[in-house]
Coordinates of C-alpha atoms and ligand atoms in Angstrom, one line a residue:
M1 CA 118.5 83.2 82.9
S2 CA 119.0 86.5 84.6
E3 CA 118.3 89.7 82.5
T4 CA 120.9 92.4 82.1
P5 CA 120.3 95.6 80.1
H6 CA 122.2 94.0 77.2
S7 CA 120.5 90.6 77.1
I8 CA 117.4 89.9 75.1
G9 CA 115.1 87.7 77.0
D10 CA 111.3 87.2 77.2
V11 CA 111.0 89.8 79.9
S12 CA 112.2 93.3 79.4
P13 CA 114.4 95.0 82.0
L14 CA 111.5 97.5 82.7
Q15 CA 109.1 94.6 83.3
I16 CA 111.5 93.2 85.9
A17 CA 112.0 96.6 87.6
L18 CA 108.3 97.3 87.7
R19 CA 107.4 93.9 89.2
S20 CA 109.5 94.7 92.2
S21 CA 108.4 98.3 92.7
K22 CA 105.8 98.2 95.4
P23 CA 103.1 100.9 95.0
T24 CA 102.8 103.5 97.8
L25 CA 99.7 103.0 100.0
P26 CA 97.6 105.7 101.6
S27 CA 98.6 105.9 105.3
I28 CA 95.1 104.8 106.4
L29 CA 95.7 101.4 104.8
H30 CA 99.0 100.7 106.5
D31 CA 97.4 98.7 109.3
L32 CA 94.2 97.0 108.4
T33 CA 93.6 95.4 111.8
Q34 CA 92.2 98.6 113.3
L35 CA 90.0 99.9 110.5
R36 CA 86.2 100.2 110.4
A37 CA 83.7 101.4 107.9
V38 CA 81.5 104.2 109.2
P39 CA 78.2 105.2 107.5
S40 CA 77.5 108.8 106.9
A41 CA 74.6 110.4 108.6
S42 CA 72.2 110.5 105.6
A43 CA 71.1 107.5 103.6
N44 CA 70.2 107.5 99.9
A45 CA 66.6 107.2 98.8
V46 CA 65.1 103.8 98.4
V47 CA 64.7 103.1 94.7
E48 CA 61.9 100.9 93.5
L49 CA 64.0 98.9 91.1
F50 CA 66.6 98.2 93.8
P51 CA 64.7 97.6 97.1
H52 CA 67.5 95.5 98.7
I53 CA 70.5 97.7 97.9
S54 CA 69.1 101.2 97.9
G55 CA 68.6 103.3 101.0
Q56 CA 72.1 102.7 102.2
S57 CA 74.7 105.2 103.4
K58 CA 78.1 106.1 102.1
L59 CA 80.8 104.3 104.0
T60 CA 84.2 105.9 105.0
I61 CA 87.0 103.7 106.2
I62 CA 88.6 105.2 109.3
S63 CA 90.9 103.8 112.0
G64 CA 89.6 102.9 115.4
G65 CA 88.2 99.4 115.0
S66 CA 88.9 96.5 117.3
R67 CA 91.8 94.1 116.9
E68 CA 89.6 91.0 116.7
A69 CA 90.5 88.3 114.2
R70 CA 88.7 89.1 110.9
R71 CA 86.5 86.6 109.1
L72 CA 87.9 84.3 106.5
H73 CA 86.8 85.6 103.1
R74 CA 86.2 83.8 99.8
V75 CA 86.0 86.4 97.1
G76 CA 85.6 86.4 93.4
V77 CA 87.0 89.1 91.1
V78 CA 86.1 89.9 87.5
L79 CA 87.5 92.4 85.0
S80 CA 84.7 93.8 82.9
G81 CA 84.8 95.9 79.7
G82 CA 87.7 97.6 78.0
Q83 CA 91.2 97.4 79.3
A84 CA 92.5 100.2 81.6
A85 CA 96.1 100.3 83.0
G86 CA 96.4 99.2 86.6
G87 CA 93.7 96.5 86.6
H88 CA 96.2 93.9 87.8
N89 CA 97.2 96.2 90.7
V90 CA 93.5 96.3 91.9
I91 CA 93.5 92.5 92.0
I92 CA 96.9 92.3 93.7
G93 CA 95.8 94.9 96.3
L94 CA 92.6 93.0 96.9
F95 CA 94.5 89.7 97.3
E96 CA 97.0 91.2 99.7
A97 CA 94.4 93.0 101.8
L98 CA 92.2 89.8 102.1
R99 CA 95.3 87.9 103.2
Q100 CA 96.1 90.6 105.8
L101 CA 92.6 90.4 107.1
N102 CA 92.8 86.6 107.4
P103 CA 95.7 84.6 106.0
A104 CA 93.4 81.8 105.0
S105 CA 91.2 84.0 102.7
Q106 CA 91.0 82.9 99.1
L107 CA 90.6 84.9 95.9
F108 CA 89.1 83.5 92.7
G109 CA 89.5 85.2 89.3
F110 CA 86.6 84.7 86.8
L111 CA 87.9 84.2 83.3
N112 CA 87.2 86.5 80.3
G113 CA 84.8 88.9 82.0
P114 CA 81.3 88.4 83.4
S115 CA 80.7 85.4 81.1
G116 CA 83.1 83.6 83.5
I117 CA 80.6 84.0 86.3
I118 CA 77.7 82.8 84.2
K119 CA 79.6 79.8 82.9
G120 CA 81.4 79.0 86.2
Q121 CA 84.9 79.5 84.6
Y122 CA 87.4 80.7 87.2
R123 CA 90.7 79.8 88.9
E124 CA 92.1 80.5 92.2
L125 CA 94.7 83.3 92.2
V126 CA 97.9 82.7 94.2
A127 CA 100.7 85.0 95.3
S128 CA 103.4 83.3 93.2
E129 CA 101.5 84.1 90.0
L130 CA 100.2 87.5 91.1
H131 CA 103.6 89.0 91.8
L132 CA 104.5 88.6 88.1
Y133 CA 101.7 91.0 87.2
L134 CA 102.4 93.9 89.6
N135 CA 102.5 97.2 87.7
S136 CA 101.9 95.4 84.4
G137 CA 99.4 96.7 81.8
G138 CA 96.5 94.9 80.3
F139 CA 94.0 92.5 81.8
D140 CA 95.6 89.3 80.6
L141 CA 95.9 87.7 84.0
I142 CA 92.2 86.6 83.8
G143 CA 91.0 88.3 80.7
S144 CA 88.0 90.6 80.3
G145 CA 84.7 90.7 78.3
R146 CA 81.6 92.8 77.8
T147 CA 78.9 90.2 78.5
K148 CA 76.0 91.5 80.6
I149 CA 74.5 89.6 83.4
E150 CA 70.9 90.7 83.0
T151 CA 68.4 87.9 81.9
P152 CA 66.8 85.8 84.6
E153 CA 68.8 82.8 83.3
Q154 CA 72.1 84.7 83.5
L155 CA 71.4 86.0 87.0
A156 CA 70.4 82.5 88.2
A157 CA 73.5 81.0 86.6
A158 CA 75.7 83.6 88.3
K159 CA 74.1 82.9 91.7
K160 CA 74.7 79.2 91.2
T161 CA 78.4 79.8 90.6
I162 CA 78.7 82.2 93.5
E163 CA 77.0 79.7 95.8
A164 CA 79.0 76.7 94.6
L165 CA 82.1 78.6 95.4
Q166 CA 80.7 79.8 98.7
L167 CA 81.7 83.4 97.9
D168 CA 81.0 86.1 100.5
G169 CA 82.3 88.8 98.1
L170 CA 82.4 89.5 94.4
V171 CA 84.4 92.4 93.1
I172 CA 83.4 93.8 89.7
I173 CA 86.1 96.0 88.1
G174 CA 84.4 97.9 85.4
G175 CA 83.0 101.1 84.0
D176 CA 79.5 102.6 84.1
D177 CA 77.8 99.7 82.4
S178 CA 79.7 97.1 84.4
N179 CA 78.9 98.8 87.7
T180 CA 75.3 99.0 86.6
N181 CA 75.6 95.2 86.3
A182 CA 77.2 95.0 89.7
A183 CA 74.1 96.8 91.2
M184 CA 71.7 94.5 89.4
L185 CA 73.5 91.4 90.6
G186 CA 73.9 92.7 94.1
E187 CA 70.1 93.4 94.2
Y188 CA 69.3 90.0 92.7
L189 CA 71.5 88.0 95.1
R190 CA 69.9 89.7 98.2
S191 CA 66.4 89.2 96.8
Q192 CA 67.3 85.5 96.6
G193 CA 68.7 85.3 100.1
C194 CA 72.3 84.9 98.9
V195 CA 74.8 86.5 101.3
C196 CA 77.5 87.4 98.8
N197 CA 78.4 91.1 98.7
V198 CA 78.9 92.8 95.3
V199 CA 81.4 95.6 95.2
G200 CA 82.5 97.6 92.2
A201 CA 85.8 99.3 91.4
P202 CA 85.8 102.4 89.0
K203 CA 87.6 101.5 85.8
T204 CA 87.6 103.1 82.4
I205 CA 90.1 105.1 80.4
D206 CA 87.1 107.3 79.3
G207 CA 87.1 109.1 82.7
D208 CA 83.3 109.3 82.6
L209 CA 82.6 107.3 85.8
R210 CA 82.8 110.1 88.3
S211 CA 80.9 111.4 91.3
D212 CA 81.5 113.5 94.4
D213 CA 83.6 110.6 95.7
I214 CA 85.0 109.1 92.5
E215 CA 87.3 111.9 91.3
V216 CA 88.5 109.9 88.3
S217 CA 88.3 106.3 87.1
F218 CA 91.6 104.3 87.0
G219 CA 93.3 104.0 83.6
F220 CA 92.4 107.6 82.6
D221 CA 95.7 109.0 83.7
T222 CA 97.8 106.4 81.9
A223 CA 95.7 106.6 78.7
C224 CA 95.9 110.4 78.6
R225 CA 99.7 110.4 79.3
T226 CA 100.2 107.8 76.5
Y227 CA 98.2 109.8 74.0
S228 CA 99.7 113.1 75.1
E229 CA 103.2 111.7 74.5
A230 CA 102.2 110.8 70.9
I231 CA 100.3 114.1 70.4
G232 CA 103.4 116.1 71.6
N233 CA 105.5 114.1 69.1
I234 CA 103.1 114.8 66.3
C235 CA 103.0 118.5 67.2
R236 CA 106.8 118.6 67.0
D237 CA 106.7 116.8 63.6
A238 CA 104.1 119.3 62.3
L239 CA 106.3 122.2 63.5
S240 CA 109.4 120.7 61.9
A241 CA 107.9 119.7 58.5
K242 CA 105.3 122.5 58.3
K243 CA 103.3 120.7 55.7
Y244 CA 100.5 118.7 57.4
Y245 CA 97.4 119.1 59.4
H246 CA 97.1 116.3 61.8
F247 CA 93.5 115.3 62.7
I248 CA 93.8 113.2 65.8
R249 CA 90.7 111.3 67.0
L250 CA 91.0 110.3 70.7
M251 CA 89.3 107.4 72.3
G252 CA 86.8 108.0 75.1
R253 CA 83.5 106.9 73.8
S254 CA 80.9 109.5 74.9
A255 CA 82.5 112.1 77.1
S256 CA 85.4 114.4 76.0
H257 CA 87.5 114.1 79.2
I258 CA 90.4 112.5 77.4
T259 CA 90.5 115.2 74.7
L260 CA 90.3 117.9 77.4
E261 CA 93.1 116.4 79.4
C262 CA 95.3 115.8 76.3
A263 CA 94.6 119.4 75.2
L264 CA 95.8 120.8 78.6
Q265 CA 98.8 118.5 78.4
T266 CA 99.9 119.4 74.8
H267 CA 98.3 122.8 73.7
P268 CA 97.1 121.8 70.1
N269 CA 95.9 124.5 67.7
L270 CA 92.3 123.3 68.1
A271 CA 90.6 120.8 70.4
I272 CA 86.8 120.2 69.9
I273 CA 85.0 119.3 73.1
G274 CA 81.8 117.4 72.4
E275 CA 79.9 118.7 75.4
E276 CA 80.4 122.3 74.2
V277 CA 79.3 121.4 70.7
A278 CA 76.1 120.0 72.2
Q279 CA 75.6 123.1 74.4
Q280 CA 75.9 125.3 71.3
S281 CA 73.7 122.9 69.2
L282 CA 76.3 123.0 66.4
T283 CA 75.5 121.0 63.3
L284 CA 78.1 118.7 61.6
Q285 CA 78.6 121.5 59.0
Q286 CA 79.2 124.1 61.7
V287 CA 81.8 122.0 63.5
A288 CA 83.6 121.5 60.1
E289 CA 83.4 125.3 59.5
R290 CA 85.0 126.0 62.9
I291 CA 87.9 123.8 61.9
A292 CA 88.2 125.4 58.5
D293 CA 88.2 128.8 60.1
V294 CA 91.2 127.9 62.3
I295 CA 93.0 126.5 59.2
G296 CA 92.1 129.7 57.3
V297 CA 93.5 132.1 60.0
R298 CA 96.7 130.1 60.2
A299 CA 97.0 130.1 56.4
D300 CA 96.8 133.9 56.5
A301 CA 99.8 133.8 58.9
G302 CA 101.7 131.6 56.5
K303 CA 101.1 128.4 58.5
D304 CA 99.8 125.5 56.5
Y305 CA 100.2 122.9 59.3
G306 CA 98.8 122.2 62.7
V307 CA 97.2 119.7 65.1
I308 CA 93.5 119.3 65.7
L309 CA 92.1 117.0 68.4
L310 CA 88.7 115.4 68.0
P311 CA 87.0 113.3 70.7
E312 CA 85.8 109.8 69.6
G313 CA 82.3 110.5 70.8
L314 CA 81.9 113.9 69.0
I315 CA 79.4 112.5 66.5
E316 CA 77.0 111.7 69.3
F317 CA 77.1 115.3 70.6
I318 CA 76.1 116.9 67.3
P319 CA 72.3 117.2 67.6
D320 CA 71.4 116.1 64.1
C321 CA 73.8 113.0 64.3
K322 CA 72.6 112.2 67.8
A323 CA 69.0 112.1 66.6
L324 CA 70.1 109.9 63.7
I325 CA 72.0 107.5 66.0
K326 CA 69.0 107.2 68.3
E327 CA 66.7 106.2 65.4
L328 CA 69.4 103.8 64.1
N329 CA 69.7 102.2 67.5
T330 CA 66.0 101.4 67.6
L331 CA 66.0 100.0 64.0
L332 CA 69.1 97.9 64.6
A333 CA 67.7 96.5 67.9
N334 CA 64.6 95.5 65.8
G335 CA 66.8 93.6 63.3
S336 CA 67.3 96.1 60.4
S337 CA 71.0 96.6 59.5
A338 CA 71.3 97.1 55.7
I339 CA 71.3 100.7 54.5
E340 CA 68.5 100.0 52.0
D341 CA 66.3 98.6 54.8
V342 CA 67.1 101.4 57.2
L343 CA 66.8 104.5 55.0
P344 CA 63.0 104.2 54.3
Q345 CA 62.3 103.8 58.0
L346 CA 64.2 106.9 59.1
T347 CA 62.5 110.3 59.6
P348 CA 63.4 112.7 56.7
S349 CA 65.9 114.7 58.7
A350 CA 67.7 111.6 59.9
A351 CA 67.7 110.2 56.4
N352 CA 69.2 113.5 55.1
C353 CA 71.9 113.4 57.8
L354 CA 72.9 109.8 56.9
Q355 CA 72.9 110.4 53.2
A356 CA 75.1 113.5 53.6
M357 CA 77.9 111.4 55.0
P358 CA 80.5 109.5 53.0
K359 CA 79.5 105.8 52.2
E360 CA 82.2 104.4 54.6
I361 CA 80.9 106.5 57.5
Q362 CA 77.3 105.4 56.7
A363 CA 78.5 101.8 56.9
Q364 CA 80.4 102.4 60.2
L365 CA 77.2 103.9 61.8
L366 CA 75.3 100.8 60.9
L367 CA 77.8 98.4 62.6
D368 CA 76.5 96.2 65.5
R369 CA 76.0 97.9 68.8
D370 CA 78.0 96.6 71.8
P371 CA 76.2 94.3 74.3
H372 CA 75.1 97.4 76.3
G373 CA 73.5 99.0 73.2
N374 CA 76.2 101.6 72.7
V375 CA 77.3 102.7 69.2
Q376 CA 80.9 101.4 68.6
V377 CA 82.3 104.9 68.2
S378 CA 85.9 103.5 68.1
K379 CA 85.0 102.2 64.6
I380 CA 83.6 105.5 63.2
E381 CA 86.4 107.4 61.5
T382 CA 85.3 111.0 62.3
E383 CA 88.8 112.3 61.6
R384 CA 88.4 111.2 58.0
L385 CA 84.8 112.6 57.8
F386 CA 86.1 116.0 59.0
I387 CA 89.1 115.9 56.7
A388 CA 86.8 115.3 53.7
M389 CA 84.3 118.0 54.8
V390 CA 87.0 120.6 55.6
S391 CA 88.8 119.9 52.4
D392 CA 85.6 120.6 50.4
M393 CA 85.0 123.8 52.3
L394 CA 88.5 125.1 51.8
Q395 CA 88.3 124.4 48.1
Q396 CA 85.1 126.4 47.9
R397 CA 86.7 129.2 50.0
S398 CA 89.7 129.1 47.7
Q399 CA 87.5 129.5 44.6
Q400 CA 85.8 132.5 46.3
G401 CA 89.2 134.0 47.0
K402 CA 88.8 133.6 50.8
Y403 CA 91.6 131.0 51.3
S404 CA 95.0 130.7 49.8
G405 CA 96.7 128.0 51.8
K406 CA 97.6 124.4 51.0
F407 CA 95.6 121.8 52.9
N408 CA 97.4 118.5 53.3
A409 CA 95.9 116.3 56.1
Q410 CA 97.0 113.2 58.0
P411 CA 94.3 111.2 60.0
H412 CA 95.2 109.5 63.3
F413 CA 93.3 107.5 65.8
L414 CA 94.8 107.1 69.3
G415 CA 92.9 104.5 71.3
Y416 CA 93.8 100.9 72.0
E417 CA 97.5 101.7 72.6
G418 CA 96.6 103.7 75.7
R419 CA 94.6 101.0 77.5
A420 CA 97.0 98.2 78.3
C421 CA 100.3 99.9 78.8
F422 CA 102.3 100.0 82.0
P423 CA 100.4 102.2 84.4
T424 CA 101.6 105.6 85.5
R425 CA 102.8 105.8 89.1
F426 CA 99.4 107.5 89.8
D427 CA 97.4 104.6 88.4
S428 CA 99.7 102.1 90.0
S429 CA 99.1 103.5 93.5
Y430 CA 95.5 104.4 92.9
C431 CA 94.6 100.8 91.7
Y432 CA 96.5 99.2 94.6
A433 CA 94.6 101.3 97.1
L434 CA 91.3 100.5 95.3
G435 CA 92.0 96.8 95.7
Y436 CA 92.6 97.2 99.4
T437 CA 89.4 99.3 99.7
C438 CA 87.3 96.6 97.9
A439 CA 88.6 94.0 100.4
L440 CA 87.6 96.3 103.3
L441 CA 84.1 96.8 101.9
V442 CA 83.6 93.1 101.5
D443 CA 84.8 92.7 105.1
A444 CA 82.2 95.3 106.1
A445 CA 79.5 93.3 104.3
A446 CA 78.8 96.2 102.0
N447 CA 76.6 95.0 99.1
G448 CA 75.9 97.2 96.0
Y449 CA 78.8 99.6 96.7
I450 CA 81.5 101.1 94.6
A451 CA 84.9 101.6 96.1
F452 CA 86.4 105.1 96.1
V453 CA 89.8 106.6 96.8
K454 CA 89.7 110.4 97.0
G455 CA 91.9 113.4 97.6
L456 CA 93.9 112.3 94.6
A457 CA 95.6 115.7 94.0
R458 CA 97.2 115.3 97.4
P459 CA 100.2 113.0 98.2
V460 CA 99.2 109.3 98.2
E461 CA 99.8 109.1 101.9
E462 CA 96.8 111.5 102.5
W463 CA 94.3 109.8 100.2
E464 CA 90.9 108.8 101.8
V465 CA 89.0 105.6 101.1
G466 CA 85.5 104.3 101.3
G467 CA 82.4 103.0 99.5
A468 CA 79.5 104.8 97.8
P469 CA 76.1 103.1 97.2
L470 CA 75.8 102.3 93.5
T471 CA 72.2 103.2 93.4
S472 CA 73.1 106.8 94.2
M473 CA 74.6 107.0 90.6
I474 CA 71.8 105.2 88.7
H475 CA 69.2 106.9 86.5
L476 CA 66.9 105.8 83.7
E477 CA 68.3 106.0 80.1
E478 CA 67.2 104.8 76.7
R479 CA 69.1 101.7 75.6
K480 CA 68.3 99.5 72.6
G481 CA 65.1 101.4 72.2
S482 CA 63.8 101.0 75.8
R483 CA 64.3 102.8 79.2
K484 CA 66.8 101.0 81.4
P485 CA 68.4 101.8 84.8
V486 CA 72.1 102.7 84.2
I487 CA 74.9 104.6 85.9
R488 CA 74.8 108.2 84.7
K489 CA 77.8 109.0 82.5
A490 CA 79.7 111.9 83.9
L491 CA 80.3 114.3 81.0
V492 CA 82.8 117.2 80.9
S493 CA 81.3 120.0 83.0
L494 CA 81.4 123.3 81.0
D495 CA 81.3 125.1 84.4
G496 CA 84.2 123.1 85.8
T497 CA 87.7 124.3 86.6
A498 CA 89.4 122.1 83.9
F499 CA 87.2 123.4 81.1
A500 CA 87.6 127.0 82.3
L501 CA 91.4 126.6 82.2
F502 CA 91.2 125.2 78.7
A503 CA 88.8 128.0 77.6
S504 CA 91.1 130.6 79.0
Q505 CA 94.1 129.3 77.1
R506 CA 92.9 128.0 73.8
E507 CA 92.7 131.2 71.8
G508 CA 96.4 131.5 72.3
W509 CA 97.0 128.1 70.8
V510 CA 95.3 128.8 67.5
L511 CA 98.1 130.9 66.0
D512 CA 101.1 130.6 68.3
D513 CA 102.6 127.2 68.1
N514 CA 102.7 127.0 71.8
Y515 CA 102.9 123.2 71.9
R516 CA 103.7 121.4 75.1
Y517 CA 105.7 118.1 75.1
P518 CA 104.8 115.9 78.1
G519 CA 107.1 113.0 76.9
P520 CA 106.9 109.4 77.9
I521 CA 105.5 108.0 81.1
Q522 CA 108.3 107.8 83.7
F523 CA 108.2 105.4 86.6
F524 CA 111.6 106.1 88.1
G525 CA 113.2 109.5 88.6
P526 CA 112.5 112.8 90.3
D527 CA 109.0 113.2 91.8
A528 CA 108.2 116.1 89.5
I529 CA 108.4 113.7 86.5
T530 CA 107.1 110.5 88.1
H531 CA 104.3 111.7 90.4
G532 CA 101.2 113.7 89.7
C533 CA 97.6 113.3 88.8
P534 CA 95.6 114.2 85.7
L535 CA 95.5 118.0 85.1
T536 CA 91.7 117.8 84.9
C537 CA 91.7 116.5 88.6
L538 CA 93.6 119.5 90.0
Ligands
FBP1 P1 85.1 100.7 79.0 O1 84.0 101.8 79.2 O2 84.6 99.4 79.1 O3 86.2 101.0 80.0 O4 85.7 100.9 77.6 C1 86.0 102.1 77.1 C2 86.5 102.0 75.6 O5 87.9 101.9 75.6 C3 86.1 103.3 74.8 O6 86.9 104.3 75.0 C4 86.0 102.7 73.4 O7 85.1 103.4 72.6 C5 85.6 101.3 73.6 O8 86.0 100.9 74.9 C6 86.1 100.4 72.6 O9 85.5 99.1 72.9 P2 86.1 97.7 72.4 O10 87.2 97.4 73.3 O11 84.9 96.8 72.6 O12 86.5 97.9 71.0

């Protein structure tokens, strides 16, 4: 049945329109037959843990190659970790580029994340199915998962699957932990004489997978625009009703990139940036006091409403909480999980920090870590913790005659709704170009690389593409109580342009209700509304 704007079918009119809206490609990717990957002059150092994939040079894709027929490729693709808008476009771009390089090339999708590689669960992806997923959100085409491929048995099982399928390429679409996995697998395969090339694509709404070449991970723009629409709406509600303080916790695990971007998009009365809290070594109490101060100043001006943004990972930036979490990670990795088991094993300062928190937050801090050893910050309701602390402080200030306002708070958490929505035009084109780039890196036999597309503040046609050695991003970090090689998380730079812009404007947002309303993501319409990149990338 054909859809019209007035019929109710299984597929919405927007879904239909987006499926047939081909993303723009950078000019360099218009004709793949003449491209080549050129190494930069300097190579990265050889790293002891990665003898087979370190010591390689960055690759830039340029035109000027021969027109010789390209090799036939058999490539596997896997989606790893949390959803991020545009993942399907990476797969579609990869498929199309592989077919352009050689029409007989085949692409296999591993099901439900890296466990699909270990268990040999996959299916071949074909054009007739893929076209239904163009510009769609989510990862439901093949599913995703957080399983790590790290034990000798898992690595051997992955190799068995890769060899049985005769893959010469494996594309791992993931964040920092998943790309660490990509490096480990690439290293292992070469050490075992397997010819498959492992290439990563930078995915995560958190925006913390960045380097000189990776300006932002895909999904960040869409997530921030989705949250900013909601924050703008909440700001307008606050301004209309004038009776609530909205405490909005924003997803983003460790780094505060999402909070910074959303603050620039919406101009809330206060936005806490975790990296600044860490730099100033603020305690939990001091962060709560800072919030109470803003509420107090506004109350003096007759304003008992406002909007406060909190990054999901804030708790890990507060030095006393960070030390507590580190101790808890080790205890949990060793099997303790009940509060009565844990408390006596903590140092006195960590025990005090835990006991000062409400019971629900204590329980949330003791929940299982994810397979990579991370605290599941999405389950820790810091917005409620701060509402409780600030409420107590304001009561005390009121008794001391230092506060005369009314404090009525609403907690919010914006997270999952920003991960699987239709991508922005930016993420749509960015992901499509990343898919093409992954294909070109496999074609260049690049193993242990992550694809990049850069120059993102410029028009799409001018974007540049290439691959960076994964080992250039790896360092040693404590995970589950021991030192492990992982890709370094890129935190908000307090010396960067984006933070400087925020710092120069935020004082004005405290008292003046200078809210900005970005509105919904628009795919069709004037360029000023549909095009653009994250403000933190400008
Ligand atoms: P990735 O790093 O895998 O992209 O996931 C990021 C994230 O969305 C975080 O922002 C959030 O804290 C976490 O995933 C939630 O994890 P889960 O999906 O397992 O609940």
